[in-house]
XYZ file of C-alpha atoms in Angstrom:
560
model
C 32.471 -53.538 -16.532
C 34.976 -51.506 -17.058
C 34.768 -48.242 -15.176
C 34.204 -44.942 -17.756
C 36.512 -41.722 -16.163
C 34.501 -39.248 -14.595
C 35.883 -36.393 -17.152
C 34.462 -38.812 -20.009
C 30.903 -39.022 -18.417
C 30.796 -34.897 -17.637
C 31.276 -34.525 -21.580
C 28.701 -37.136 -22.153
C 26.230 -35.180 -20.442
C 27.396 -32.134 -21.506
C 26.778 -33.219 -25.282
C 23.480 -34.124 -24.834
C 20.810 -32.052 -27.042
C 17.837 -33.572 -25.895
C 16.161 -35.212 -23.224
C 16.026 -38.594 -24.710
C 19.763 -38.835 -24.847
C 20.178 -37.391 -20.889
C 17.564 -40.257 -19.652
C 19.878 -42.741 -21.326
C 22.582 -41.492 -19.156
C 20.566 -41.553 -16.236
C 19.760 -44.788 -16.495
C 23.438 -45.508 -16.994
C 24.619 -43.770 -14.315
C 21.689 -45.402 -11.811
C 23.175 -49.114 -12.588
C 26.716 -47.513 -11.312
C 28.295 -45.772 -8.359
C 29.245 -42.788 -10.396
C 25.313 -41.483 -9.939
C 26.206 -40.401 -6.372
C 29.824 -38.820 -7.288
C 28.954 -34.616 -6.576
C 30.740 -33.834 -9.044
C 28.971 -35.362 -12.228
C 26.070 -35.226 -10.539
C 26.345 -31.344 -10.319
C 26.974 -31.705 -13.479
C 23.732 -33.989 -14.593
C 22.007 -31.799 -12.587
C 22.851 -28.665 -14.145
C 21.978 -29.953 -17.845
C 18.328 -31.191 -16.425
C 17.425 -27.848 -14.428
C 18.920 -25.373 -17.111
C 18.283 -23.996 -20.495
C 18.281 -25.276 -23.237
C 16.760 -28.726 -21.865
C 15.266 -27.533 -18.659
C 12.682 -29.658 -16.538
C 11.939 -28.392 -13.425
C 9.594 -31.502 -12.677
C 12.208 -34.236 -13.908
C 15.620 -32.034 -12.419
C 13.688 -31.655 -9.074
C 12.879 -35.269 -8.172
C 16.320 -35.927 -9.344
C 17.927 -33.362 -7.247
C 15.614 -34.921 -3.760
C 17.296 -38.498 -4.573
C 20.868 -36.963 -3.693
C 21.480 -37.962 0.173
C 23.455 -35.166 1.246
C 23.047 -32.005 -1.560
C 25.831 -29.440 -1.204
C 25.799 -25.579 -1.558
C 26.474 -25.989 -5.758
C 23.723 -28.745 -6.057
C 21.365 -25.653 -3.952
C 23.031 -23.095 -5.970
C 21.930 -25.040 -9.532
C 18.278 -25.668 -8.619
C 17.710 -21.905 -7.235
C 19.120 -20.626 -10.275
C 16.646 -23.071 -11.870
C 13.310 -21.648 -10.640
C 15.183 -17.726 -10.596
C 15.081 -18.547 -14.570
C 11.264 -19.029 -14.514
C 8.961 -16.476 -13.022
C 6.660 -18.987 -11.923
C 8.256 -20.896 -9.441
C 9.925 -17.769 -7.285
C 8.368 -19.785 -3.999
C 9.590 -23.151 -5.072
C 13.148 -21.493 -5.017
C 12.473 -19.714 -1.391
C 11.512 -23.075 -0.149
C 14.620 -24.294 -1.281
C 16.595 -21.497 0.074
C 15.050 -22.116 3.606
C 16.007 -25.961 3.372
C 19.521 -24.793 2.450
C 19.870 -23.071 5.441
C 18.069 -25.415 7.686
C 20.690 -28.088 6.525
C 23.275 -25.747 8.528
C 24.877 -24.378 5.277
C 25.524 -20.884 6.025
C 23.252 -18.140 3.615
C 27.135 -16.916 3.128
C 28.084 -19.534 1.333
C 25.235 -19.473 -1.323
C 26.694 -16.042 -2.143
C 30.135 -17.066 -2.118
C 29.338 -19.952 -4.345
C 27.414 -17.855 -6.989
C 30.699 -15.698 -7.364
C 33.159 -18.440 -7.321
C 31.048 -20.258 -10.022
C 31.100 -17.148 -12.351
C 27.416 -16.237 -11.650
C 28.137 -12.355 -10.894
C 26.412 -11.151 -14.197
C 23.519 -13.222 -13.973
C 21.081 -10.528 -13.223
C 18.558 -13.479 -12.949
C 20.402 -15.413 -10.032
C 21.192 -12.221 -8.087
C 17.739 -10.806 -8.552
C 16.363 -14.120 -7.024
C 18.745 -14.237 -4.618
C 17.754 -10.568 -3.452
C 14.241 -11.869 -3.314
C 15.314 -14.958 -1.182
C 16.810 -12.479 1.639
C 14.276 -10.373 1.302
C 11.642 -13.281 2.034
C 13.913 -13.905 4.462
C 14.230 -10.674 6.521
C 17.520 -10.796 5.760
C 17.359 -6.951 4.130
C 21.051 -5.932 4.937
C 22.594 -9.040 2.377
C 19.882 -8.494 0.100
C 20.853 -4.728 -0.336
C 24.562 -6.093 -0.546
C 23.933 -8.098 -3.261
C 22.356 -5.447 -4.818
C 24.942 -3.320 -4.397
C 27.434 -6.022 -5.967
C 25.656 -6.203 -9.166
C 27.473 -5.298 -11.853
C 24.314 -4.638 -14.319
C 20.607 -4.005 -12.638
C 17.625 -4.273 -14.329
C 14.197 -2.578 -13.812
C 13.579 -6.415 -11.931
C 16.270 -5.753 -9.630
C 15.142 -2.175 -8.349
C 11.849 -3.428 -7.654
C 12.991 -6.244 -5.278
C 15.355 -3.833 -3.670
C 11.961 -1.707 -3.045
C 9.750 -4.425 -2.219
C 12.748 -5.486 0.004
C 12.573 -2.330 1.982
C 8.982 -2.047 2.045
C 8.800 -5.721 3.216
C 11.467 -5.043 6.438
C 8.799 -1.682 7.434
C 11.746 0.836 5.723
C 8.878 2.357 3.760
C 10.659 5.874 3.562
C 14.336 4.140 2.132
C 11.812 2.989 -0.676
C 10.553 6.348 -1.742
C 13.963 7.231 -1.880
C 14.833 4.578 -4.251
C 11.749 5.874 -6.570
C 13.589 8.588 -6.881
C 17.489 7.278 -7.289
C 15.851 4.844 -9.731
C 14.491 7.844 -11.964
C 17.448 9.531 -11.790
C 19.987 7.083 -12.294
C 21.285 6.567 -16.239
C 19.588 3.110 -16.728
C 16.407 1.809 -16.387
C 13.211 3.904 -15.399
C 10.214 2.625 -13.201
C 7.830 0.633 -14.912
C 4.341 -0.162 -13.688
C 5.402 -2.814 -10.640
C 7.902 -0.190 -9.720
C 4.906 2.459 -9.875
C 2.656 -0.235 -7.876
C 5.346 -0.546 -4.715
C 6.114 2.501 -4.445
C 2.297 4.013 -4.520
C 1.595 1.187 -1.779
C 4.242 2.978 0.433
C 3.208 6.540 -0.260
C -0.778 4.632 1.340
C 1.132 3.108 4.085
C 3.051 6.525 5.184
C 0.282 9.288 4.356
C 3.052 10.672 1.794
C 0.127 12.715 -0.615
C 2.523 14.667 -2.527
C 4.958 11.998 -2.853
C 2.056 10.180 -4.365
C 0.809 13.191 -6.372
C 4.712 12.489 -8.019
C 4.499 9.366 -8.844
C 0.613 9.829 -10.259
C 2.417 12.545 -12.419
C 5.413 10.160 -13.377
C 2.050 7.469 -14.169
C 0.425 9.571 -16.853
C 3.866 10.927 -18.507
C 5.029 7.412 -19.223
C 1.381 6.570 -20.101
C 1.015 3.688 -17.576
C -2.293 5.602 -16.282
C -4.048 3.233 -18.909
C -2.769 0.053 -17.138
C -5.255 -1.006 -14.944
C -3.869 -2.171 -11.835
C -1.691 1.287 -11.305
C -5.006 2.973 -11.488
C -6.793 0.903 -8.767
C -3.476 1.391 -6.625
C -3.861 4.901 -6.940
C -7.815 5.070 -5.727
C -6.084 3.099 -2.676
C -3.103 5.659 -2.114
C -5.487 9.168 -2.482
C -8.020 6.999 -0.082
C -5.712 6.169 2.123
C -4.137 9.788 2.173
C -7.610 11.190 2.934
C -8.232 12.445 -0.173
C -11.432 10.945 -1.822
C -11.937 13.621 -4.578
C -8.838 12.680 -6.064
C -9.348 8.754 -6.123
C -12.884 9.367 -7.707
C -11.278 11.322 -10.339
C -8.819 8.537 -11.199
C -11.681 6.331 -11.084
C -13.853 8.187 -13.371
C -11.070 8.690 -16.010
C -10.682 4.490 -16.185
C -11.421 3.275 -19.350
C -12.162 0.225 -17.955
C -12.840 -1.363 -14.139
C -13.233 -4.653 -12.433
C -14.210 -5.692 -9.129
C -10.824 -4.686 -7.895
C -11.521 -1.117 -9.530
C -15.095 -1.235 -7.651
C -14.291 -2.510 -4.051
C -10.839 0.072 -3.952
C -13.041 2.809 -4.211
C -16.568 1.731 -2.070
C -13.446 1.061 0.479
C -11.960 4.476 0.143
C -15.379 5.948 0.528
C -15.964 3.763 3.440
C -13.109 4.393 5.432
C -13.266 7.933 4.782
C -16.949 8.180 6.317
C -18.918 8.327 3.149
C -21.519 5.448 4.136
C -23.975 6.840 1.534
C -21.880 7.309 -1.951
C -20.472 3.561 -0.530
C -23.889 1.594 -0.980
C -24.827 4.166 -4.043
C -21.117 2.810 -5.773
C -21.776 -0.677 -4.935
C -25.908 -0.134 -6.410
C -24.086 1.542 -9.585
C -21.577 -1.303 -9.558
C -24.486 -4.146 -10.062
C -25.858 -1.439 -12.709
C -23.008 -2.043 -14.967
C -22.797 -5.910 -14.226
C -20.159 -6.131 -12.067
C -20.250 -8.878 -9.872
C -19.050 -8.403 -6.047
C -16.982 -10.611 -4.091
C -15.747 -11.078 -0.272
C -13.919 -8.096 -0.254
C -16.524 -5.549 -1.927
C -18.516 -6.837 1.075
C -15.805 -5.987 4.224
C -15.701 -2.156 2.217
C -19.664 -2.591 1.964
C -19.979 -3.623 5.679
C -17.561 -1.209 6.566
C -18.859 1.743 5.204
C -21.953 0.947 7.067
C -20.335 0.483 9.955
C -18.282 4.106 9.956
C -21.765 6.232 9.032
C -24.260 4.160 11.790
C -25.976 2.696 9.087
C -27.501 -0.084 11.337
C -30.587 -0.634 9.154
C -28.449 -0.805 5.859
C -25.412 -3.167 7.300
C -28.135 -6.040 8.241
C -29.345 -5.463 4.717
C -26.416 -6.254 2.908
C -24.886 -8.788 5.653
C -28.466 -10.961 5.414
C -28.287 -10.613 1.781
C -24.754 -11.349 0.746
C -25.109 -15.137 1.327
C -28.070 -15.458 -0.487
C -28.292 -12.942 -3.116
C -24.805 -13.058 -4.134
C -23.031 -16.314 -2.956
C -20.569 -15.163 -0.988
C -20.477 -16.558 2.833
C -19.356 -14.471 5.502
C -15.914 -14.478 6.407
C -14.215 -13.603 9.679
C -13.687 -9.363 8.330
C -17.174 -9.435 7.704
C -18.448 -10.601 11.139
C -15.977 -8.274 12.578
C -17.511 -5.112 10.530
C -21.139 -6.034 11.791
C -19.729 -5.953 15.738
C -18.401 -2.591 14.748
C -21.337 -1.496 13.591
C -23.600 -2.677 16.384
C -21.144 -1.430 18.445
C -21.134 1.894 17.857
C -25.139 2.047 17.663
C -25.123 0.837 21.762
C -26.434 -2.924 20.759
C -23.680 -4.396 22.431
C -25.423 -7.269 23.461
C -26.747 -7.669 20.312
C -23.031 -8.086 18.913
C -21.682 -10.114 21.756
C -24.572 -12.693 20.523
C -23.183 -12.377 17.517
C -19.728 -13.458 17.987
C -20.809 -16.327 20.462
C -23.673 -17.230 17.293
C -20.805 -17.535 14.439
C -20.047 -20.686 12.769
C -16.115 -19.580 12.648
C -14.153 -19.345 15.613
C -13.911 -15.297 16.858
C -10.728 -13.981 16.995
C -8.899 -11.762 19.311
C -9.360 -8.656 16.655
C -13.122 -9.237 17.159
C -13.045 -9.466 20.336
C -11.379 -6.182 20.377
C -13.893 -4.135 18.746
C -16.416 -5.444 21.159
C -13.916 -4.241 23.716
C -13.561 -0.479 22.538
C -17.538 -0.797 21.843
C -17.781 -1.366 25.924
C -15.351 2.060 26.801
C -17.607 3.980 24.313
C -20.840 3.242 25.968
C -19.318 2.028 29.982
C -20.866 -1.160 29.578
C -17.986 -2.472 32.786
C -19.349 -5.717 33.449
C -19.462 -6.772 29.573
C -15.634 -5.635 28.852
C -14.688 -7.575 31.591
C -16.067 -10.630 29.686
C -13.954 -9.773 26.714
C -10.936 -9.763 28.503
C -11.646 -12.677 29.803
C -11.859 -13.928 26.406
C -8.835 -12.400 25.018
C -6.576 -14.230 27.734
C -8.316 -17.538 26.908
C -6.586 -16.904 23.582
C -3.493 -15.991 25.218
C -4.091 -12.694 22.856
C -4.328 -10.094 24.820
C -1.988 -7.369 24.563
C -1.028 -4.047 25.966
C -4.059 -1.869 24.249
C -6.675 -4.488 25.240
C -5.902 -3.207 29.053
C -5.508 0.442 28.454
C -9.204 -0.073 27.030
C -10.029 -1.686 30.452
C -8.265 0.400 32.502
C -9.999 3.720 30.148
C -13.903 2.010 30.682
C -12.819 1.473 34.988
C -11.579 5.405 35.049
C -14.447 6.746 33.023
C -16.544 5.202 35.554
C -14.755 6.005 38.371
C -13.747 2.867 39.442
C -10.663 3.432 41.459
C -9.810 0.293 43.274
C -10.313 -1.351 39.532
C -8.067 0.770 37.898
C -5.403 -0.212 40.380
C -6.095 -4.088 39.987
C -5.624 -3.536 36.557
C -2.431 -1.484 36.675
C -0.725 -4.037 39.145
C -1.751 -7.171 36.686
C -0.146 -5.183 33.870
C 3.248 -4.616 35.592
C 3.294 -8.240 37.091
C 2.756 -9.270 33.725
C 5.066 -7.013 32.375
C 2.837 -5.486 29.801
C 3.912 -2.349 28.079
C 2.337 -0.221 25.688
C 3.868 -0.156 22.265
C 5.690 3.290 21.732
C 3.429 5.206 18.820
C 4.248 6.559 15.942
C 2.891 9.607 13.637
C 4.621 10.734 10.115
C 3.602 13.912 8.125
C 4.653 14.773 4.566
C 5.987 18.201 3.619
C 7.391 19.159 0.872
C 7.667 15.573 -0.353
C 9.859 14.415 2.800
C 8.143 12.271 5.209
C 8.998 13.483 8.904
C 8.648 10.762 11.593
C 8.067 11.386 15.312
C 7.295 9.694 18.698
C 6.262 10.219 22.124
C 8.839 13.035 23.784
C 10.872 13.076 20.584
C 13.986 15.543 20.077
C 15.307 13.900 17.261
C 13.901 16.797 14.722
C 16.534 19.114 13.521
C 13.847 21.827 14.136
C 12.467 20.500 17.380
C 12.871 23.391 19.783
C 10.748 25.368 17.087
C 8.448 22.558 17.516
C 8.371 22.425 21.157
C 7.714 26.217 21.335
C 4.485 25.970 18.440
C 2.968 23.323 20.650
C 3.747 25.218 23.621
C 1.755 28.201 21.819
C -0.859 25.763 20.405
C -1.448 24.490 23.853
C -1.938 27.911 25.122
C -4.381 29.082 22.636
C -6.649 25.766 22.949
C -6.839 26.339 26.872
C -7.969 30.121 26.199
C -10.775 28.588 23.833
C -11.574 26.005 26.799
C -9.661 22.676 25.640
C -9.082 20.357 28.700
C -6.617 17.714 28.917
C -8.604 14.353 29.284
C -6.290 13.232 32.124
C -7.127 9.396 31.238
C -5.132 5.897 31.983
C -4.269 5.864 28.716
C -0.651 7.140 29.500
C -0.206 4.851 32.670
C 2.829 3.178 31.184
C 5.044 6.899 31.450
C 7.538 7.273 34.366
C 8.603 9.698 36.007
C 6.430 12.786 33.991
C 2.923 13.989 34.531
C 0.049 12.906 33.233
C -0.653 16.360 31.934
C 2.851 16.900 30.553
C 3.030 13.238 28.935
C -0.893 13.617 27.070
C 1.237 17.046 25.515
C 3.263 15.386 23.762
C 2.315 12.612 22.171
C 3.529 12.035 18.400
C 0.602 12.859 16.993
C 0.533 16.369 18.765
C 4.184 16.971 17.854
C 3.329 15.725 14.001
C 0.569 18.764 13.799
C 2.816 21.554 15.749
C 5.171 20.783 12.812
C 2.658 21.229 10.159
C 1.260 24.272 11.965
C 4.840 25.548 12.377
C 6.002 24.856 8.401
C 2.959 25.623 6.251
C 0.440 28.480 5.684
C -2.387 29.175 7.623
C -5.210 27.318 6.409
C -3.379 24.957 4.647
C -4.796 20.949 5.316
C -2.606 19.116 8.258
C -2.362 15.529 7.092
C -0.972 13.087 9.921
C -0.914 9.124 9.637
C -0.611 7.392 13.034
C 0.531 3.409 13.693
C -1.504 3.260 16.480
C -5.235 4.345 18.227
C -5.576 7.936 18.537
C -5.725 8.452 22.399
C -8.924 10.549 23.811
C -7.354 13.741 24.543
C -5.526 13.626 21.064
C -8.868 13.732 19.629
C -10.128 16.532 21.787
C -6.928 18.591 20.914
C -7.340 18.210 17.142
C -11.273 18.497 17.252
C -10.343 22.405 18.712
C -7.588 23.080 17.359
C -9.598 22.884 14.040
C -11.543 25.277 15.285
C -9.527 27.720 16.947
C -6.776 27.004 14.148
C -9.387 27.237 11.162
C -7.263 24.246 10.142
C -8.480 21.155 8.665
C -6.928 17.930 9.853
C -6.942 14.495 8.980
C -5.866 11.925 10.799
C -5.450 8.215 9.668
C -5.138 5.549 13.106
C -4.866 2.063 12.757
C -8.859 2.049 12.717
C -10.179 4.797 10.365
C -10.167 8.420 9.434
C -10.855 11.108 11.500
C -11.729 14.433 9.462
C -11.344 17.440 12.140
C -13.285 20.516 11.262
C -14.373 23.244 12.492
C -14.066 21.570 15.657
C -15.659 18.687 14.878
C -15.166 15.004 13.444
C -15.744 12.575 10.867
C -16.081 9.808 13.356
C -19.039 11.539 15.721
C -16.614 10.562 18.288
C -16.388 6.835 18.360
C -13.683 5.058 17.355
């Protein structure tokens, strides 16, 4: 047979205008060599996995028969699934077998430019999303910043980027260059990201802008924006608000529903929780696994004990949802914090799932609250058969030994820690003013204003000793060297967060804090009188609940 040039066979398949006519030439070029020649199989390739005659199905089995697929074969079939919305993780999945192959994520970029692909907002947008997936943030942002035309696409995986690699304040920024920049505005999935990182950082009046951005561009009628702004006012502390969005919705699902029983529920308001889910069968809405954890939690934060067995007996039977792992977890909580302790370690060793170490946890804190020594020992014990235990689960320990005065313990427990070499994870606390989110940690001077700071928490500290504040010398701050007890509970980033709101807004204004990490004992008895003394309300978001300080008191009744 005499052999067709390799020019003459790229036209062939270039010609093509339907499918019919490219399975003919894959049939001819399976009966010859010229099926494995890169070039016109790029070129096969390309007419299979692109417009007009595009089969992702067909192009992909094709492209898995190639022994040895280069960067351009890679390049053809990501571009593929860029081009259709619904196969984004079909072209990450390729992207990771690219690089596992040992071809460099370099040369992906470098081959999208040398084959002309620099305008193609949809290759660079995917390709942004494939770093992003990636952790790679830095190439994605430089791809971003090569584009030569972005669309409203584009800006959002920039922000979803950011937000992905924890640089939640660089995408609150980009909110704002986006609005201001002379081509596309934010639409709703713009709106969406962007409220999700005003939740995660506490940043109300950021959030207040974009709720105001919402309703001018009309997008308060879509629902999902809506239910993402009952999360971002619940998470910022601020109920009121998320129950007025929800009561202006013109329409609500179970998404609607559980966002705001959950913002009521972490907020401590156990009661209008089980009345919103009662209201929420009323109008026929049917609840599912995660109505339940906000159900169960709410429960959990306002002692309900009575109520939570209710609903956790019922939920299986009544409603047909089976309890998951969360809502286990919310029922230790709960028993927890009403002293049943051995009621709740029955519980976990009773479930039909396997516990895990965040379970196992709660029990743990449960034990500090009420001393119970010999039963947090247990749960250690458990945690290190999961090989999960972790710098917090021993401050817990060490916190239940000191409270009992358990000397020699505490010491066992320090020494395992540094032979282990555990460390506690250095905290973090932001609070929003003026629309600018200001970060701070343990013993930080980075703030431009920080000797102002110093000297208002110097003051504050004063004034709380006059009205008789104690510093709860605990071994909760075992991990600082060379400082004080006394001088390291002073500054923790949570006290340093509410000097600066102190120090920058009027008196009686609300002190809004959001911290990454437990709020530590004395922290609590700081804010609980300086709410008092202060006539300052102040809300403080951990990585467990809400803790609403006033008039020298709290939300939580003092268990957390």
């Amino acid at each position: 047979m005499k052999r067709i040039p390799e020019k003459t066979i790229i036209s062939l398949v270039n010609s093509c205008t339907c499918k019919s006519h490219l399975l003919q030439v894959h049939s001819h070029l399976l009966r010859t060599s010229h099926f494995y020649n890169p070039t016109i199989f790029l070129s096969f390739l390309s007419r299979f996995a692109l417009p007009p005659l595009r089969d992702l199905s067909y192009s992909g089995r094709i492209f898995s028969c190639f022994p040895e697929p280069n960067v351009s074969l890679y390049n053809n079939m990501i571009r593929a699934h860029s081009l259709s919305r619904g196969s984004a993780r079909s072209g990450v999945q390729l992207y990771q077998e690219l690089l596992r192959s040992g071809i460099s994520s370099n040369a992906l970029s470098e081959t999208v430019a040398k084959d002309g692909h620099q305008s193609d907002c949809f290759l660079l947008t995917a390709l942004m999303d494939f770093y992003s997936c990636l952790e790679k943030g830095g190439e994605a942002c430089k791809v971003f910043d090569e584009m030569s035309h972005r669309n409203v696409v584009a800006w959002n995986v920039l922000i979803s980027c950011h937000t992905r690699n924890q640089r939640t304040l660089v995408a609150l920024t980009l909110f704002d260059m986006m609005r201001n920049s002379n081509g596309c505005q934010p639409d709703d999935v713009t709106c969406l990201l962007v409220l999700k990182a005003c939740a995660n950082l506490n940043a109300l009046e950021f959030g207040q802008k974009v709720h105001r951005y919402i309703v001018e561009q009309g997008l308060h009628n879509v629902k999902s924006v809506s239910n993402s702004l009952i999360t971002m006012y619940s998470r910022c502390g601020c109920v009121e608000e998320a129950y007025d969005v929800f009561k202006k919705m013109l329409e609500r699902d179970v998404i609607t529903w559980t966002a705001m029983i959950s913002g009521l529920a972490s907020n401590g308001y156990g009661l209008d929780a089980i009345e919103a889910f009662k209201e929420m069968q009323r109008e026929g809405i049917w609840p599912g696994e995660q109505t339940f954890t906000g159900l169960l939690s709410a429960c959990s934060h306002s002692g309900l004990v009575k109520e939570g067995r209710m609903f956790f007996n019922t939920m299986s039977r009544d409603f047909g949802v089976v309890p998951n792992i969360h809502h286990y977890g919310c029922m230790v909580d709960l028993l927890g914090r009403a002293g049943l302790l051995d009621e709740a370690f029955d519980l976990i060793t009773s479930m039909r799932i396997k516990p895990d170490a965040a379970m196992w946890r709660t029990l743990l804190g449960a034990c500090r609250i009420h001393q119970h020594n010999a039963l947090g020992e247990q749960v250690i014990e458990r945690l290190v058969e999961l090989k999960a235990q972790e710098a917090g689960d021993y401050i817990l320990l060490l916190n239940i030994y000191s409270s009992a005065g358990h000397v020699e313990k505490v010491m066992e427990v320090r020494k395992m820690m540094k032979e282990k070499g555990i460390r506690t994870t250095q905290a973090s606390s932001t609070i929003e003013l003026k629309g600018q989110v200001h970060q701070f940690f343990a013993d930080d001077i980075s703030h431009p204003r920080k000797k102002e700071i110093y000297e208002m928490l110097a003051e504050i500290n004063q004034q709380l000793r006059i009205a008789g504040y104690v510093a709860e010398i605990t071994s909760e701050v075992h991990n600082v060297q060379g400082k004080s007890d006394a001088y390291a509970l002073s500054y923790h980033s949570e006290k340093l967060a509410i000097a600066f709101g102190v120090l920058s807004t009027p008196p009686g204004t609300t002190i809004r804090v959001a911290k990454d990490l437990r709020i530590c004992l004395d922290c609590h008895n700081f804010c609980k009188v300086l709410s008092a003394v202060y006539n300052r309300k102040v809300i403080i978001r951990d990585r467990n609940r809400f803790h609403h300080f006033q008039e020298g008191r709290c939300s939580c009744s003092d268990y957390w």
